[in-house]
mmCIF file of C-alpha atoms in Angstrom:
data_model
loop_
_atom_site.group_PDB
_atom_site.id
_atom_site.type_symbol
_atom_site.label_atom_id
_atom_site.label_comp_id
_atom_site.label_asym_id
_atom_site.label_seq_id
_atom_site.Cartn_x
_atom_site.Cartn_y
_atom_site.Cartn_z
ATOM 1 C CA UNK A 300 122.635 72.582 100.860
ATOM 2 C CA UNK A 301 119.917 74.750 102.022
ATOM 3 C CA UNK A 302 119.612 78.490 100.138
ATOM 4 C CA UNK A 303 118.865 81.702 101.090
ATOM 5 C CA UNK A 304 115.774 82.157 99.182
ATOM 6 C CA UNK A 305 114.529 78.512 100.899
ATOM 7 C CA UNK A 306 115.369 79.367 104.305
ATOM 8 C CA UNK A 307 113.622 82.914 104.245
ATOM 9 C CA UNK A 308 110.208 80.488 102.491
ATOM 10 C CA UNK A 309 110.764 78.205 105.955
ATOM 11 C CA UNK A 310 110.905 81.369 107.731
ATOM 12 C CA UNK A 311 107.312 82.315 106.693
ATOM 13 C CA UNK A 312 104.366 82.225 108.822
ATOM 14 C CA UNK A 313 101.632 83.419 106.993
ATOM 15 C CA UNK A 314 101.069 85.424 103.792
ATOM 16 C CA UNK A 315 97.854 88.033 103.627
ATOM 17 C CA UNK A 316 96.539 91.039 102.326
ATOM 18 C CA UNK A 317 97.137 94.826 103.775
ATOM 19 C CA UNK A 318 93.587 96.585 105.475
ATOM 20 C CA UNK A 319 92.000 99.101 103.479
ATOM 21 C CA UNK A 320 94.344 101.962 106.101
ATOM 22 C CA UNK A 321 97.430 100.066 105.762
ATOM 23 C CA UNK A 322 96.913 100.945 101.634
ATOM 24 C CA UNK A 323 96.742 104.485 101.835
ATOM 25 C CA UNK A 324 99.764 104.433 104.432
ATOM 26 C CA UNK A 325 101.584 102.059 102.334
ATOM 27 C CA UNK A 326 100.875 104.440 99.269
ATOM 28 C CA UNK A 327 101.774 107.083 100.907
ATOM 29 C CA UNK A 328 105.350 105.983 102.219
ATOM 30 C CA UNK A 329 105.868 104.503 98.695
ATOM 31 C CA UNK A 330 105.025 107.926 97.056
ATOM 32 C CA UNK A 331 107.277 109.898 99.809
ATOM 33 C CA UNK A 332 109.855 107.543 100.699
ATOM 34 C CA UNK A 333 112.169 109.912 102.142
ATOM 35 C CA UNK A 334 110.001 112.178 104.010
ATOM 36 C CA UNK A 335 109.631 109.610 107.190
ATOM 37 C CA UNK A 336 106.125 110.418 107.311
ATOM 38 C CA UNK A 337 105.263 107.099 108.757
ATOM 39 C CA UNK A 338 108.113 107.096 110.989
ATOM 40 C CA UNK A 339 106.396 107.029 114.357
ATOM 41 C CA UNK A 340 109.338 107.457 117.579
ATOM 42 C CA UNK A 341 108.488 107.130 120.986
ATOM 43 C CA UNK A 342 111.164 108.418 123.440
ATOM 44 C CA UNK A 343 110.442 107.268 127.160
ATOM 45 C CA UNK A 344 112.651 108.507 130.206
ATOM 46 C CA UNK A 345 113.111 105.850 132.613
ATOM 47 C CA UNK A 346 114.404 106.543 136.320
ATOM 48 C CA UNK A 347 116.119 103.821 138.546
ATOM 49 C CA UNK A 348 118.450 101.120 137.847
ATOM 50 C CA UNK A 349 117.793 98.826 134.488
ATOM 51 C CA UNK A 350 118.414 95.414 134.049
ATOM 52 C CA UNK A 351 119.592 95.744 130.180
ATOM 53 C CA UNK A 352 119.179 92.364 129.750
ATOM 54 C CA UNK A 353 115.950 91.506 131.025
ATOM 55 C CA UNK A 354 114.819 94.574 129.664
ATOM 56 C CA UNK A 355 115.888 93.850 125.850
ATOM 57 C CA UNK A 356 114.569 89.966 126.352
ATOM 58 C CA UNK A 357 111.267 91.873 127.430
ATOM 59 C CA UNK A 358 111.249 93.276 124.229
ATOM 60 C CA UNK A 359 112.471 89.978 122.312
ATOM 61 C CA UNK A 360 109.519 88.321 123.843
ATOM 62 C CA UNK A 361 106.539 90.988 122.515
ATOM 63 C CA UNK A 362 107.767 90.367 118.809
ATOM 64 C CA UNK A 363 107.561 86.697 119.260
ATOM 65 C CA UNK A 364 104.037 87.308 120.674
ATOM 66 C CA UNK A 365 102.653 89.557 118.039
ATOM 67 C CA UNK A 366 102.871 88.218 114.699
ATOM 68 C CA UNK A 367 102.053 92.090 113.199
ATOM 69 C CA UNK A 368 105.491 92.720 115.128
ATOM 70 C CA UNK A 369 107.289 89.699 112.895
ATOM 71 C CA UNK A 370 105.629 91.506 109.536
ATOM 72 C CA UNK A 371 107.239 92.372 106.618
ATOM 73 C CA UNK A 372 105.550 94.100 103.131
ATOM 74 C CA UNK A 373 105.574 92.845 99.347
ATOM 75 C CA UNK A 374 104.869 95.571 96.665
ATOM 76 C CA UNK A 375 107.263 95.362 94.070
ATOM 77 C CA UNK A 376 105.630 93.814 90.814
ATOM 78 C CA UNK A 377 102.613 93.099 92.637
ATOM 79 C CA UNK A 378 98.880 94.435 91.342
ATOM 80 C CA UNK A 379 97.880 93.777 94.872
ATOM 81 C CA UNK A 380 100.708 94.238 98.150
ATOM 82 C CA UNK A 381 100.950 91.688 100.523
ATOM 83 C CA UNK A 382 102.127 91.201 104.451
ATOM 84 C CA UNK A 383 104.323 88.310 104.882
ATOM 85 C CA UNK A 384 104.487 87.407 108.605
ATOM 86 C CA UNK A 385 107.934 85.852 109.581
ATOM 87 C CA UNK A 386 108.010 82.951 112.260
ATOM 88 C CA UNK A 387 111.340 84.481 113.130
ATOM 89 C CA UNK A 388 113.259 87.991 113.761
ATOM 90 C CA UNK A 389 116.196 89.430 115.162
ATOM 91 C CA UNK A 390 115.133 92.737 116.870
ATOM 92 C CA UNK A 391 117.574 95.683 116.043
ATOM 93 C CA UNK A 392 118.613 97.057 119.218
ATOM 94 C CA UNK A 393 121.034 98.982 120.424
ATOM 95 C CA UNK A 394 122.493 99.961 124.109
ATOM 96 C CA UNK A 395 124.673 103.204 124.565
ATOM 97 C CA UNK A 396 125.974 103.864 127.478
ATOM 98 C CA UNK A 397 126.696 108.192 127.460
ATOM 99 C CA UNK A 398 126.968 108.806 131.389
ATOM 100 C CA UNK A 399 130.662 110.485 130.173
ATOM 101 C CA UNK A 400 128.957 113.262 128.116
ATOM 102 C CA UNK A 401 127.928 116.427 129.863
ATOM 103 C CA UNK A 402 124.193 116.974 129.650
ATOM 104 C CA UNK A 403 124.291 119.633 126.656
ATOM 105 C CA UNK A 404 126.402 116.572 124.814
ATOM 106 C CA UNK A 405 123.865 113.818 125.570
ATOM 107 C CA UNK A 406 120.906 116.443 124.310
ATOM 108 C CA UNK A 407 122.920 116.720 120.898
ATOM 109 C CA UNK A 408 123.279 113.156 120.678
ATOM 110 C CA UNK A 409 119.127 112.576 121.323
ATOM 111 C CA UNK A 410 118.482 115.276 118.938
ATOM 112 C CA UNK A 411 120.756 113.753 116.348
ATOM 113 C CA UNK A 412 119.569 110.319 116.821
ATOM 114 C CA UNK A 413 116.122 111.202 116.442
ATOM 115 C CA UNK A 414 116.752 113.072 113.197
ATOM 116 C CA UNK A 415 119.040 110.232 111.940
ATOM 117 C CA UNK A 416 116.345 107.222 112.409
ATOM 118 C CA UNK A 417 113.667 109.454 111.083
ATOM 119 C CA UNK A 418 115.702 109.684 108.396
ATOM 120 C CA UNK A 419 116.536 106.205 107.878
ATOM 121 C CA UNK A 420 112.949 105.334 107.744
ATOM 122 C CA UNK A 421 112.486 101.127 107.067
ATOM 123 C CA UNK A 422 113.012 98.567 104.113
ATOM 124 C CA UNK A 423 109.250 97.717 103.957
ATOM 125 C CA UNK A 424 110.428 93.982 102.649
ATOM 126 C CA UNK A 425 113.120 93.264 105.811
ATOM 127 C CA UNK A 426 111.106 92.518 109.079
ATOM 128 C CA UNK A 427 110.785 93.608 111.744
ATOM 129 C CA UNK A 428 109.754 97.160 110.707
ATOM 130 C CA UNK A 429 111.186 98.785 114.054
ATOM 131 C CA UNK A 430 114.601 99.753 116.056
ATOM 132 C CA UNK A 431 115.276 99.876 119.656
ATOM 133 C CA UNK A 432 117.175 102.042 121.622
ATOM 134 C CA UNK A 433 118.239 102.121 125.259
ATOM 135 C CA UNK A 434 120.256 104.842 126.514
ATOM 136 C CA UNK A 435 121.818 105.382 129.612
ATOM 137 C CA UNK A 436 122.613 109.117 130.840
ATOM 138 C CA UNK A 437 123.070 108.856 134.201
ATOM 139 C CA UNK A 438 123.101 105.836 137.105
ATOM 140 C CA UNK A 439 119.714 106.535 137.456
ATOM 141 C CA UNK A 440 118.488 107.768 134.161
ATOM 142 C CA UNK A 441 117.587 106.214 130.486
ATOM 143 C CA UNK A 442 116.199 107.336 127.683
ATOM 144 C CA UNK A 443 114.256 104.631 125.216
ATOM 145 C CA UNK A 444 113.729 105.386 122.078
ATOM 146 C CA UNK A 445 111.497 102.910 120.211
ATOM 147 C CA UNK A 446 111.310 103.508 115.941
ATOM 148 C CA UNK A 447 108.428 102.103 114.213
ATOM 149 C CA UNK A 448 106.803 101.652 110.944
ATOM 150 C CA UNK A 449 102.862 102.908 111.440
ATOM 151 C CA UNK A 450 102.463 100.014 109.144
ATOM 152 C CA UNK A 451 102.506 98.369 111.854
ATOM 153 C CA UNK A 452 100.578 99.368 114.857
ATOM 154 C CA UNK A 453 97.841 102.166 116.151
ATOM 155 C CA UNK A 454 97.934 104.494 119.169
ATOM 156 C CA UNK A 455 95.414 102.155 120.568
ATOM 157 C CA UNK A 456 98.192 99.078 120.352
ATOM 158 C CA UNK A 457 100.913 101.167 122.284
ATOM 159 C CA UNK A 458 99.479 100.192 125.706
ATOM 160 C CA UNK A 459 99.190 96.768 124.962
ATOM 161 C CA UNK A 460 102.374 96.190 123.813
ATOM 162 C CA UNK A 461 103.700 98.515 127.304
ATOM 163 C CA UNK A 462 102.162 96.869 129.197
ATOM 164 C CA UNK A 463 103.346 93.298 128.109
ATOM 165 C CA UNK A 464 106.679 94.694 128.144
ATOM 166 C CA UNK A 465 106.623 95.888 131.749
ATOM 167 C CA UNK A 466 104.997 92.224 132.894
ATOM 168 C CA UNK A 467 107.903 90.168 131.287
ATOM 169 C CA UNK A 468 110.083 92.694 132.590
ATOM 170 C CA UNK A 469 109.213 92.152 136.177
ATOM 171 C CA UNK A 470 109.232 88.326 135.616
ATOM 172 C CA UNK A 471 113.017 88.460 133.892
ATOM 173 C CA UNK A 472 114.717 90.502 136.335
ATOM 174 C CA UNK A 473 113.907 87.828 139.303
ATOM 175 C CA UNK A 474 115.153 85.181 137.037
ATOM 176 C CA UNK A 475 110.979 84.161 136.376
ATOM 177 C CA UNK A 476 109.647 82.249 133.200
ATOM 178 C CA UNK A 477 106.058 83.893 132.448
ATOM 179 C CA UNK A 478 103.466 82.914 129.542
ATOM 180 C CA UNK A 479 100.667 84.969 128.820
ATOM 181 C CA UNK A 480 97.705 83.917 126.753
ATOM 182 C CA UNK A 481 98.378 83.889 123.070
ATOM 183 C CA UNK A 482 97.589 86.802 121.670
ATOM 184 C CA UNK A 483 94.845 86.705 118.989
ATOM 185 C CA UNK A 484 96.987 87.736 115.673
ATOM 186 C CA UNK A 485 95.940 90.610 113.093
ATOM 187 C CA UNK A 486 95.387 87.878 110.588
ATOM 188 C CA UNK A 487 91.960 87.490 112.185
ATOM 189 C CA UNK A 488 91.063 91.150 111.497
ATOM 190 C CA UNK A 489 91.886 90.761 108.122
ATOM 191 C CA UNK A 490 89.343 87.626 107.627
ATOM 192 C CA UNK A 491 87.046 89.176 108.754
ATOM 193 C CA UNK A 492 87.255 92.394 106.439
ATOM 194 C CA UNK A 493 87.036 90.043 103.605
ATOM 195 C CA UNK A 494 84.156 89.005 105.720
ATOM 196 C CA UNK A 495 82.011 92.111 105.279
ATOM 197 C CA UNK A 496 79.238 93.327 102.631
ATOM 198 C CA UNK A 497 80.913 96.132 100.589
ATOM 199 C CA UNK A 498 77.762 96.502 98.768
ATOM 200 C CA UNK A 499 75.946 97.464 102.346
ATOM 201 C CA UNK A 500 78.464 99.971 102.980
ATOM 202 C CA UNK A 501 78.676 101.793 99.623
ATOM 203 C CA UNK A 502 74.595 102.269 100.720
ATOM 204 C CA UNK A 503 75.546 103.778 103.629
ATOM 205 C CA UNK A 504 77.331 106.247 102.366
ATOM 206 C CA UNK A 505 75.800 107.018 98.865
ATOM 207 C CA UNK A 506 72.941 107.646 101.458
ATOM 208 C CA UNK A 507 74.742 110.013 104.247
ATOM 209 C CA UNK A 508 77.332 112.220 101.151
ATOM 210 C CA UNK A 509 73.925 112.471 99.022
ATOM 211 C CA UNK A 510 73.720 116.239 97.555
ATOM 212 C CA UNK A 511 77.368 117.040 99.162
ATOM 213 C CA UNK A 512 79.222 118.276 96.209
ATOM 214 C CA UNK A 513 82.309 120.240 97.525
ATOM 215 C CA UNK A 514 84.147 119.747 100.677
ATOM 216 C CA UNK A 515 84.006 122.394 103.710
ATOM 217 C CA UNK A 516 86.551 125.001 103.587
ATOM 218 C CA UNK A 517 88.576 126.182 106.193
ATOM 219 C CA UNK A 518 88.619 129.875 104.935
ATOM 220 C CA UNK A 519 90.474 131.092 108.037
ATOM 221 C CA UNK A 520 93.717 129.558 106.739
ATOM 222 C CA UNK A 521 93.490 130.779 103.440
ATOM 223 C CA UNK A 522 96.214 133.415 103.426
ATOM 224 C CA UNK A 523 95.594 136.384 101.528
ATOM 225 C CA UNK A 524 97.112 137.148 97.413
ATOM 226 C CA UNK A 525 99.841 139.107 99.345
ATOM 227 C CA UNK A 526 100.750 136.945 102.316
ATOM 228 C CA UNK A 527 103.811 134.602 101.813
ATOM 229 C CA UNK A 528 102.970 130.832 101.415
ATOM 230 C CA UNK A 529 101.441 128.930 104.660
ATOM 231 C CA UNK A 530 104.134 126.761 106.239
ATOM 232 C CA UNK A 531 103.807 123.511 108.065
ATOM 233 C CA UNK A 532 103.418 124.612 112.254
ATOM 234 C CA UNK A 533 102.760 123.129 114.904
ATOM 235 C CA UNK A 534 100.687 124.526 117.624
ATOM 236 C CA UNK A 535 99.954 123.545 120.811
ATOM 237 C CA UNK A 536 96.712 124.129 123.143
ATOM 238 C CA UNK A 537 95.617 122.996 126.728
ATOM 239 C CA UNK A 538 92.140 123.247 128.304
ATOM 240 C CA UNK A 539 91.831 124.457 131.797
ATOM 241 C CA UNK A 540 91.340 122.041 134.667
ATOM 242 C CA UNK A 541 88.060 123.455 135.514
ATOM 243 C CA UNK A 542 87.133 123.813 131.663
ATOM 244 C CA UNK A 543 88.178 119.660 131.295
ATOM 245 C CA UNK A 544 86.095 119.275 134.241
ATOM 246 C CA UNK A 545 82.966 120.967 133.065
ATOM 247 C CA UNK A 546 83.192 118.916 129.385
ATOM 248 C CA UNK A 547 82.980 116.040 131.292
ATOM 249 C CA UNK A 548 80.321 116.611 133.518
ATOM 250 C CA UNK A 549 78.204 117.661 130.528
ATOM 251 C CA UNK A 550 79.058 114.294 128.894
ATOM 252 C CA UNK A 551 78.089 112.495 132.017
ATOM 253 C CA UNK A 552 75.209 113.596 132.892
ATOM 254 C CA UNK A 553 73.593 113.143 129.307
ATOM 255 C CA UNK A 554 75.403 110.511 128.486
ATOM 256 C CA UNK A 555 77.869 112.587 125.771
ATOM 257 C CA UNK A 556 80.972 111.109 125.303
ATOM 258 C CA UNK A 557 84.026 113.814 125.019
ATOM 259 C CA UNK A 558 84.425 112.704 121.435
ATOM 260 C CA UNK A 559 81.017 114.040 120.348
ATOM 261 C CA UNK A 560 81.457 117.298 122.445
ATOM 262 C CA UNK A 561 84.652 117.979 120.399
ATOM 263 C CA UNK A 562 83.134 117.149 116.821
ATOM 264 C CA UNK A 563 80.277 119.282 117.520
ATOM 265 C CA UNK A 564 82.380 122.565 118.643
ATOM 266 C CA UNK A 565 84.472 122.118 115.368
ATOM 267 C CA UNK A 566 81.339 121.400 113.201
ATOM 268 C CA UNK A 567 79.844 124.396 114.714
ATOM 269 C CA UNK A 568 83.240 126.416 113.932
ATOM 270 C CA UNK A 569 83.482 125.015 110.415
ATOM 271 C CA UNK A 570 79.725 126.365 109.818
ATOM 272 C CA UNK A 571 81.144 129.638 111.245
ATOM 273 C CA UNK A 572 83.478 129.969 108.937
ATOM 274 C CA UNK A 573 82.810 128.856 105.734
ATOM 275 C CA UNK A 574 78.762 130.798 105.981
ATOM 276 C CA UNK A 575 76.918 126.568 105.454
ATOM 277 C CA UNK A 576 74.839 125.188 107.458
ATOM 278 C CA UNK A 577 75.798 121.351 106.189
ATOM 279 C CA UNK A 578 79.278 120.496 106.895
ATOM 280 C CA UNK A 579 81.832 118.004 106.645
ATOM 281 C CA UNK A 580 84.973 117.118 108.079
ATOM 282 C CA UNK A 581 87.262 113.983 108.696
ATOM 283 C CA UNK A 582 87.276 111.356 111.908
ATOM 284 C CA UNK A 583 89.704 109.140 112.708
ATOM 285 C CA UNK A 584 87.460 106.320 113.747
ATOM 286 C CA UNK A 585 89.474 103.332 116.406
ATOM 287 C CA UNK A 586 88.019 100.662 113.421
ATOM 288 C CA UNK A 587 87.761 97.581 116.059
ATOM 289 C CA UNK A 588 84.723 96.379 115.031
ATOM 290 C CA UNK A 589 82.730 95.069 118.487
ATOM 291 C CA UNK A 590 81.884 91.945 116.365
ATOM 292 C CA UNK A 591 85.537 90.492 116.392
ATOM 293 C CA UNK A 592 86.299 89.075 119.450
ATOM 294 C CA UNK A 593 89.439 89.623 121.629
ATOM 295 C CA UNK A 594 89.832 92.719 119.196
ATOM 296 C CA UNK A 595 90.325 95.329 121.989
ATOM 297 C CA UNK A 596 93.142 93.843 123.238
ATOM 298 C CA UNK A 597 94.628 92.589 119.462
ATOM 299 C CA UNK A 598 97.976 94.570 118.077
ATOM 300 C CA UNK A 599 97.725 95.882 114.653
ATOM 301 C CA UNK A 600 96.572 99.141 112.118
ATOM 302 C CA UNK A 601 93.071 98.796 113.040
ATOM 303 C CA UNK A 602 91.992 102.958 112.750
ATOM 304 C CA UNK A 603 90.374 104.651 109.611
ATOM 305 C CA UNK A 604 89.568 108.211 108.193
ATOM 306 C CA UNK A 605 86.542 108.772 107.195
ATOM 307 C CA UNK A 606 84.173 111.245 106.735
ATOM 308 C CA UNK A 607 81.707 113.045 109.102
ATOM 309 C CA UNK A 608 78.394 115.181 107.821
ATOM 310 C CA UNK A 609 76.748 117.478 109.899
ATOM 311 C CA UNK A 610 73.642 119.634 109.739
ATOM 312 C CA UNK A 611 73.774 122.641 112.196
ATOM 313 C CA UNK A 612 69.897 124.072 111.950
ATOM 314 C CA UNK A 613 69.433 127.524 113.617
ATOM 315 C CA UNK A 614 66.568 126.574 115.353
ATOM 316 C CA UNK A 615 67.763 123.170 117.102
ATOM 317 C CA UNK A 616 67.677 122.256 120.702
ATOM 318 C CA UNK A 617 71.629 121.677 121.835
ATOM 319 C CA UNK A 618 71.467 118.907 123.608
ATOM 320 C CA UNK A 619 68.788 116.749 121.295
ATOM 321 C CA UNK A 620 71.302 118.075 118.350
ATOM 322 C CA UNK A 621 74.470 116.420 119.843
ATOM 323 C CA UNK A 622 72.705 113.138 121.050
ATOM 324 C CA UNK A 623 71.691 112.935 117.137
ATOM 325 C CA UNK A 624 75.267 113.559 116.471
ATOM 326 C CA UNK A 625 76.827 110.932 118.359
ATOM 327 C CA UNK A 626 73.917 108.485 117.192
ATOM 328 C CA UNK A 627 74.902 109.073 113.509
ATOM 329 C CA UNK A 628 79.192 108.362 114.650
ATOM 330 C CA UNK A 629 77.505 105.436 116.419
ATOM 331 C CA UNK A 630 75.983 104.512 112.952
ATOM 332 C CA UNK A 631 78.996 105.353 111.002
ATOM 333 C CA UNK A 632 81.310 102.946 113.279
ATOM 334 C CA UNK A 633 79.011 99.619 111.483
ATOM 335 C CA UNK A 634 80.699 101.106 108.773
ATOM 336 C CA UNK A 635 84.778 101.545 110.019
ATOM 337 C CA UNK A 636 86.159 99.433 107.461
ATOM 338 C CA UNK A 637 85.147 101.268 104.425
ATOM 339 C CA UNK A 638 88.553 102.332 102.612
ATOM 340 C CA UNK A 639 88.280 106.387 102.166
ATOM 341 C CA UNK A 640 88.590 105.874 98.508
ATOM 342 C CA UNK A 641 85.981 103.816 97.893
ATOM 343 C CA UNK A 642 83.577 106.408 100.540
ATOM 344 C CA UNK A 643 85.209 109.164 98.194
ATOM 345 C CA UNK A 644 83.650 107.511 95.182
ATOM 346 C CA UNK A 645 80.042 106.972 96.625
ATOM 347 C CA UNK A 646 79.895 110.975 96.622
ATOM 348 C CA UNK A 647 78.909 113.541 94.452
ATOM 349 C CA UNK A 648 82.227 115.120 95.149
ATOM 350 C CA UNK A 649 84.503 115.236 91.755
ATOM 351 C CA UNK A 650 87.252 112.876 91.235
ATOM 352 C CA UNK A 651 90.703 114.626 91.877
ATOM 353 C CA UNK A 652 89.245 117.162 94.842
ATOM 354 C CA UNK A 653 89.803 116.124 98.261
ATOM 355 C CA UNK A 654 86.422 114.835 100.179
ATOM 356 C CA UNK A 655 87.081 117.195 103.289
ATOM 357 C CA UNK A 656 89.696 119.804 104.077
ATOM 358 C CA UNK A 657 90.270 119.306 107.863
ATOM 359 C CA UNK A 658 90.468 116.492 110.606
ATOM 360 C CA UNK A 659 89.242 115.921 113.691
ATOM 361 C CA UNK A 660 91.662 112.931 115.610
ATOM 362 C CA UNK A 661 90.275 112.201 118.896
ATOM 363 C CA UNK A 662 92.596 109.886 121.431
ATOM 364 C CA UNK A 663 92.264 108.909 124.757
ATOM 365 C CA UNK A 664 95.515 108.076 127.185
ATOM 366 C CA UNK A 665 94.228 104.309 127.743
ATOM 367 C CA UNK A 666 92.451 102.481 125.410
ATOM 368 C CA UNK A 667 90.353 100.805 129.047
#
């Protein structure tokens, strides 16, 4: 008679340890576990006629490819967490079919959903860590709602996985078998963390937080002793055409990326601000190291946060200034992996205050 407990050890495909990123997330959830914080939902309208079936074994088919998909978390009465990768997994999914609800009805319904999953956030030990939804409002209109665990995956891992979806898709509904190249798993990334020279790295950045003893503050949203407490908002902002335009001409004719024009504006404001010329703020670095290979096209939590330092002199060129800026993000990319607590520890910061006070997170729409 075969078990539970045995069948779920068959059902293992390989057993490693979480990136330095997928620590502080995991800490995080584990600290908040019903704020949904990690809860990422994507909610895609599609227009024309689906093929439900092809389109859920086009889904099917991506988890069997990407063993991060398959992955499931250890913690409990563990000094160190693990990933478990399964060799199998049923995909929740779910098709609802609301084409009798007026449009008001089906917007209720959306809303709730979305509220509902956030909600119901993920057993970190049950893989897969994500939920699928298709739902049809009209003959010619669906709405997909895809819930993951950011455990899992990075922005830069979204277009991957689309795009895979879309190619099976295409196959499936004219009755096509397709195979793609294995896909090289997150395992690899992993090896070759435990790969790198910690000792290197806490040089590095003894070297570039030397003499930085507080972090930058952002004295602008600092309300006053009489203002009510600051609550959470969310603001958006778009650039003109012809002001997107003119940022990227600049870039490309001196060889700027967008990235470094952005870092330097809010370095400069941060100087502004707070009356010092040395600043520092977070970067959400993309973490793929260019040493790994096949790693721009691998599926996993590959990004890190890390800190930025700037000097803005008053009598600096501009444009020699920013090329030395994005030399020194060039320089702090050898260093990606570095987990922000051990960076936090190499400076001269004290233990219990926060290295930097805002965050710059650059992303582009295509990781190509």
């Amino acid at each position: 008679m075969v078990t539970g407990k045995s069948q779920q050890i068959k059902n293992v495909e390989s057993i490693y340890p979480l990136s330095p990123m997928q620590m502080g997330m995991l800490f995080h959830s584990l600290y908040t576990p019903n704020s949904g914080i990690y809860c990422t939902q994507t909610l895609i309208t599609i227009n024309g006629e689906i093929n439900v079936i092809a389109f859920k074994q086009s889904w099917e088919k991506v988890v069997e490819r990407h063993s991060v998909l398959r992955t499931l978390f250890l913690v409990e009465k563990r000094q160190q967490p693990l990933q478990i990768v399964r060799k199998h997994c049923d995909l929740p999914w779910k098709y609802q079919d609301l084409r009798q609800l007026d449009p008001t009805e089906q917007q209720q319904y959306l809303d709730s959903l979305l509220q509902t999953e956030r909600h119901l956030g993920f057993q970190l030990n049950q893989a897969p860590l994500m939920r699928c939804y298709l739902i049809q409002l009209s003959d010619q209109t669906y709405k997909f709602l895809w819930n993951r665990h950011h455990l899992l995956l990075d922005g830069w891992s979204q277009p991957i996985i689309y795009q895979e979806v879309l190619t099976f898709y295409q196959a499936y509904s004219q009755g096509q078998n397709l195979d793609l190249p294995s896909p090289r798993p997150y395992q690899e990334y992993i090896v070759w963390l435990q790969q790198q020279n910690l000792s290197d790295a806490d040089s590095f950045w003894r070297r570039t937080l030397e003499g930085f003893t507080a972090p930058t503050p952002l004295i602008v949203d600092r309300p006053l002793a009489k203002d009510p407490p600051l609550s959470n908002q969310e603001q958006e902002l778009y650039l003109s055409r012809a002001t997107t335009q003119g940022l990227q001409a600049l870039g490309q004719q001196h060889n700027l990326t967008l990235s470094t024009l952005l870092q330097a504006a809010w370095a400069i404001l941060l100087s502004r601000y707070s009356g010092e010329s040395d600043v520092l703020f977070g970067v959400t670095v993309s973490g793929r190291p260019a040493s790994l290979s096949g790693v721009k096209n691998m599926v996993g939590l590959f990004i890190n946060t890390l800190p930025l330092r700037v000097s803005i002199p008053d009598d600096v060129w501009i444009l020699p200034w920013l090329k030395q800026l994005q030399q020194n993000q060039a320089q702090l990319q050898d260093y990606a992996y570095s987990p922000l607590a051990d960076v936090q520890r190499m400076s001269d910061v004290p233990p219990g205050i926060s290295l930097f006070e805002s965050l710059i997170v650059f992303e582009k729409l295509s990781n190509q």
